[in-house]
């Protein structure tokens, strides 16, 4: 089982592990990442193996600042604007890869683009600085499952496959970063997140939504972020056996258990609670998880995106 270490004192040890090709889970402001040296093919291969992630689904490369990002990707003017405004922060940019980029081709799954992010979390920043290299890090969950927002979630999913888990407490945003593709003719939102569509549109003008057809971002595969139990979205009525995730002051009565995403109807609070609460309700004797309607604006777009994917019927082994 992996060593769960309080982040403060363990950064140097974690950085040394990364430098020797080992995997380290670490907190970011969005979710916990499963980090490996992005310049090392073996480390990148180990990330795909630990997550059981399809090799065609590329990873986000984390760097400490814009200067390091510019050694990996070609920045056009919208990319500069977005980086100046939102980095460090929960925004990932998909950009053309620099031919000289020091990043394993496996990390970007052979594409001529690369996804880059500068995380704001203090622990992530300290780790990137100490490691002195770009760190590839998908969310630290098994492929297709709910992303981890606490160190204990990482231990549950990947405990045997990671050398160390840096514990920085619960992650403040709670949903994965916004993924914005600026490599094509027009900006395209590949994954909604805490940097909202409204705010990006104000900065960059119209942004295409990639909702149909072949996913450009393989993380857009329909079923994703899935607990084992069936999830029912926009629920307003009671179904026997279900547990409820409530939003707003009034929950329909009679559910076996109710957890409040946010009693006051605050979207940021709901986002921060979502994944941990899905995990808590994902157990017998419940037969499903119902979720009350969430408004479709701002962060609500990202919450509903994750919920819709969690609600897609799928084949996951039942509880043992
Ligand atoms: O908040 C986050 O972004 C977290 C933390 C750890 O940084 N990371 C994360 O990584 O969510 P992951 O691997 O779970 O999601 C990365 C998403 C996937 O949907 C992937 O398909 C997409 O980014 N992606 C990565 N590289 C891409 C590329 N070159 N072109 C298009 N999509 C890309
Ligand atoms: Mg993920």
Short mmCIF file of C-alpha atoms in Angstrom, two decimals, residues 156-300:
data_model
loop_
_atom_site.label_atom_id
_atom_site.label_comp_id
_atom_site.label_asym_id
_atom_site.label_seq_id
_atom_site.Cartn_x
_atom_site.Cartn_y
_atom_site.Cartn_z
CA UNK A 156 -8.80 3.25 -2.48
CA UNK A 157 -8.38 3.29 -6.27
CA UNK A 158 -4.62 3.15 -6.87
CA UNK A 159 -3.02 2.39 -3.51
CA UNK A 160 -0.75 -0.41 -4.79
CA UNK A 161 0.34 1.34 -7.97
CA UNK A 162 1.70 4.60 -6.67
CA UNK A 163 4.94 5.14 -4.73
CA UNK A 164 3.58 7.97 -2.59
CA UNK A 165 0.39 9.96 -2.05
CA UNK A 166 0.96 13.57 -0.99
CA UNK A 167 -1.93 14.52 1.28
CA UNK A 168 -2.98 18.14 0.92
CA UNK A 169 -6.51 17.72 2.27
CA UNK A 170 -9.68 17.98 0.18
CA UNK A 171 -9.24 19.75 -3.16
CA UNK A 172 -11.02 23.13 -3.23
CA UNK A 173 -12.61 23.09 -6.72
CA UNK A 174 -13.57 19.42 -6.78
CA UNK A 175 -14.05 19.04 -10.57
CA UNK A 176 -11.37 18.51 -13.21
CA UNK A 177 -9.99 21.53 -15.07
CA UNK A 178 -11.71 23.21 -17.99
CA UNK A 179 -10.12 21.88 -21.22
CA UNK A 180 -9.97 24.51 -23.98
CA UNK A 181 -8.65 23.61 -27.42
CA UNK A 182 -6.88 26.57 -29.03
CA UNK A 183 -5.02 24.50 -31.64
CA UNK A 184 -7.66 24.84 -34.38
CA UNK A 185 -9.28 27.68 -36.30
CA UNK A 186 -11.76 28.51 -33.52
CA UNK A 187 -11.58 27.92 -29.77
CA UNK A 188 -13.40 24.76 -28.67
CA UNK A 189 -14.47 23.72 -25.20
CA UNK A 190 -13.54 20.06 -24.77
CA UNK A 191 -14.47 19.78 -21.09
CA UNK A 192 -16.39 22.34 -18.96
CA UNK A 193 -14.87 23.23 -15.59
CA UNK A 194 -14.36 25.98 -13.03
CA UNK A 195 -13.16 28.47 -15.63
CA UNK A 196 -16.62 28.84 -17.10
CA UNK A 197 -17.79 29.08 -20.68
CA UNK A 198 -19.29 32.51 -19.93
CA UNK A 199 -15.97 33.88 -18.68
CA UNK A 200 -13.97 32.35 -21.54
CA UNK A 201 -16.40 33.71 -24.11
CA UNK A 202 -16.02 37.20 -22.67
CA UNK A 203 -12.25 36.96 -23.07
CA UNK A 204 -11.98 35.12 -26.40
CA UNK A 205 -15.28 35.52 -28.26
CA UNK A 206 -17.44 32.63 -29.49
CA UNK A 207 -16.35 29.15 -28.38
CA UNK A 208 -17.48 25.95 -30.07
CA UNK A 209 -18.98 23.20 -27.94
CA UNK A 210 -17.89 19.73 -28.93
CA UNK A 211 -20.90 17.70 -27.92
CA UNK A 212 -21.55 15.31 -30.79
CA UNK A 213 -19.61 13.17 -33.23
CA UNK A 214 -16.27 11.58 -32.46
CA UNK A 215 -14.77 12.91 -29.24
CA UNK A 216 -11.79 15.13 -29.91
CA UNK A 217 -10.88 14.71 -26.28
CA UNK A 218 -11.13 11.02 -25.46
CA UNK A 219 -12.12 12.02 -21.91
CA UNK A 220 -15.38 12.98 -23.59
CA UNK A 221 -16.23 9.30 -24.09
CA UNK A 222 -19.82 9.09 -23.00
CA UNK A 223 -19.59 6.95 -19.86
CA UNK A 224 -17.16 8.41 -17.38
CA UNK A 225 -16.92 9.61 -13.80
CA UNK A 226 -19.06 6.65 -12.90
CA UNK A 227 -19.91 5.18 -9.52
CA UNK A 228 -21.04 1.55 -9.49
CA UNK A 229 -24.67 2.34 -8.69
CA UNK A 230 -26.92 3.79 -11.40
CA UNK A 231 -27.19 7.58 -11.25
CA UNK A 232 -30.48 9.41 -12.03
CA UNK A 233 -30.13 13.10 -12.84
CA UNK A 234 -32.64 15.96 -12.47
CA UNK A 235 -34.64 13.85 -10.03
CA UNK A 236 -37.72 15.48 -8.54
CA UNK A 237 -39.57 12.39 -7.29
CA UNK A 238 -38.87 9.53 -4.90
CA UNK A 239 -37.90 6.04 -6.05
CA UNK A 240 -37.63 3.34 -3.42
CA UNK A 241 -34.09 2.28 -2.48
CA UNK A 242 -32.33 5.33 -3.87
CA UNK A 243 -30.13 7.73 -1.93
CA UNK A 244 -30.36 11.42 -2.81
CA UNK A 245 -27.90 14.20 -3.55
CA UNK A 246 -29.86 17.34 -2.75
CA UNK A 247 -29.35 20.88 -4.05
CA UNK A 248 -31.14 23.87 -2.54
CA UNK A 249 -33.17 24.09 0.66
CA UNK A 250 -36.00 21.65 -0.12
CA UNK A 251 -35.41 17.96 -0.77
CA UNK A 252 -38.27 15.60 -1.69
CA UNK A 253 -39.06 13.51 1.41
CA UNK A 254 -38.70 9.77 1.87
CA UNK A 255 -35.22 8.99 0.50
CA UNK A 256 -33.20 6.33 2.35
CA UNK A 257 -30.36 8.84 2.82
CA UNK A 258 -29.83 12.45 1.78
CA UNK A 259 -26.54 14.31 1.38
CA UNK A 260 -26.63 18.02 0.53
CA UNK A 261 -24.41 19.17 -2.34
CA UNK A 262 -25.35 22.66 -1.18
CA UNK A 263 -28.30 23.68 0.97
CA UNK A 264 -27.99 27.29 -0.11
CA UNK A 265 -27.85 26.39 -3.81
CA UNK A 266 -24.20 27.45 -4.18
CA UNK A 267 -22.65 25.89 -7.31
CA UNK A 268 -19.02 26.14 -6.10
CA UNK A 269 -19.93 24.33 -2.88
CA UNK A 270 -21.83 21.69 -4.86
CA UNK A 271 -18.85 21.14 -7.20
CA UNK A 272 -16.47 20.73 -4.26
CA UNK A 273 -18.79 18.13 -2.66
CA UNK A 274 -19.89 16.21 -5.76
CA UNK A 275 -17.30 13.44 -6.17
CA UNK A 276 -16.79 12.74 -2.45
CA UNK A 277 -20.57 12.50 -1.94
CA UNK A 278 -21.03 10.21 -4.97
CA UNK A 279 -18.41 7.93 -3.42
CA UNK A 280 -20.13 7.98 -0.02
CA UNK A 281 -23.49 6.95 -1.45
CA UNK A 282 -22.08 4.35 -3.84
CA UNK A 283 -22.79 1.33 -1.63
CA UNK A 284 -25.44 -1.14 -0.58
CA UNK A 285 -28.16 -1.06 0.59
CA UNK A 286 -28.88 1.74 -1.88
CA UNK A 287 -30.03 0.71 -5.34
CA UNK A 288 -29.20 3.98 -7.06
CA UNK A 289 -28.20 7.61 -6.57
CA UNK A 290 -30.71 10.32 -7.49
CA UNK A 291 -29.50 13.89 -7.96
CA UNK A 292 -31.76 16.93 -7.85
CA UNK A 293 -31.73 19.38 -10.81
CA UNK A 294 -28.67 21.65 -11.01
CA UNK A 295 -28.94 24.95 -12.92
CA UNK A 296 -27.27 24.80 -16.36
CA UNK A 297 -25.05 27.89 -16.13
CA UNK A 298 -21.60 28.79 -14.79
CA UNK A 299 -20.13 25.90 -12.82
CA UNK A 300 -23.48 24.11 -13.21
#
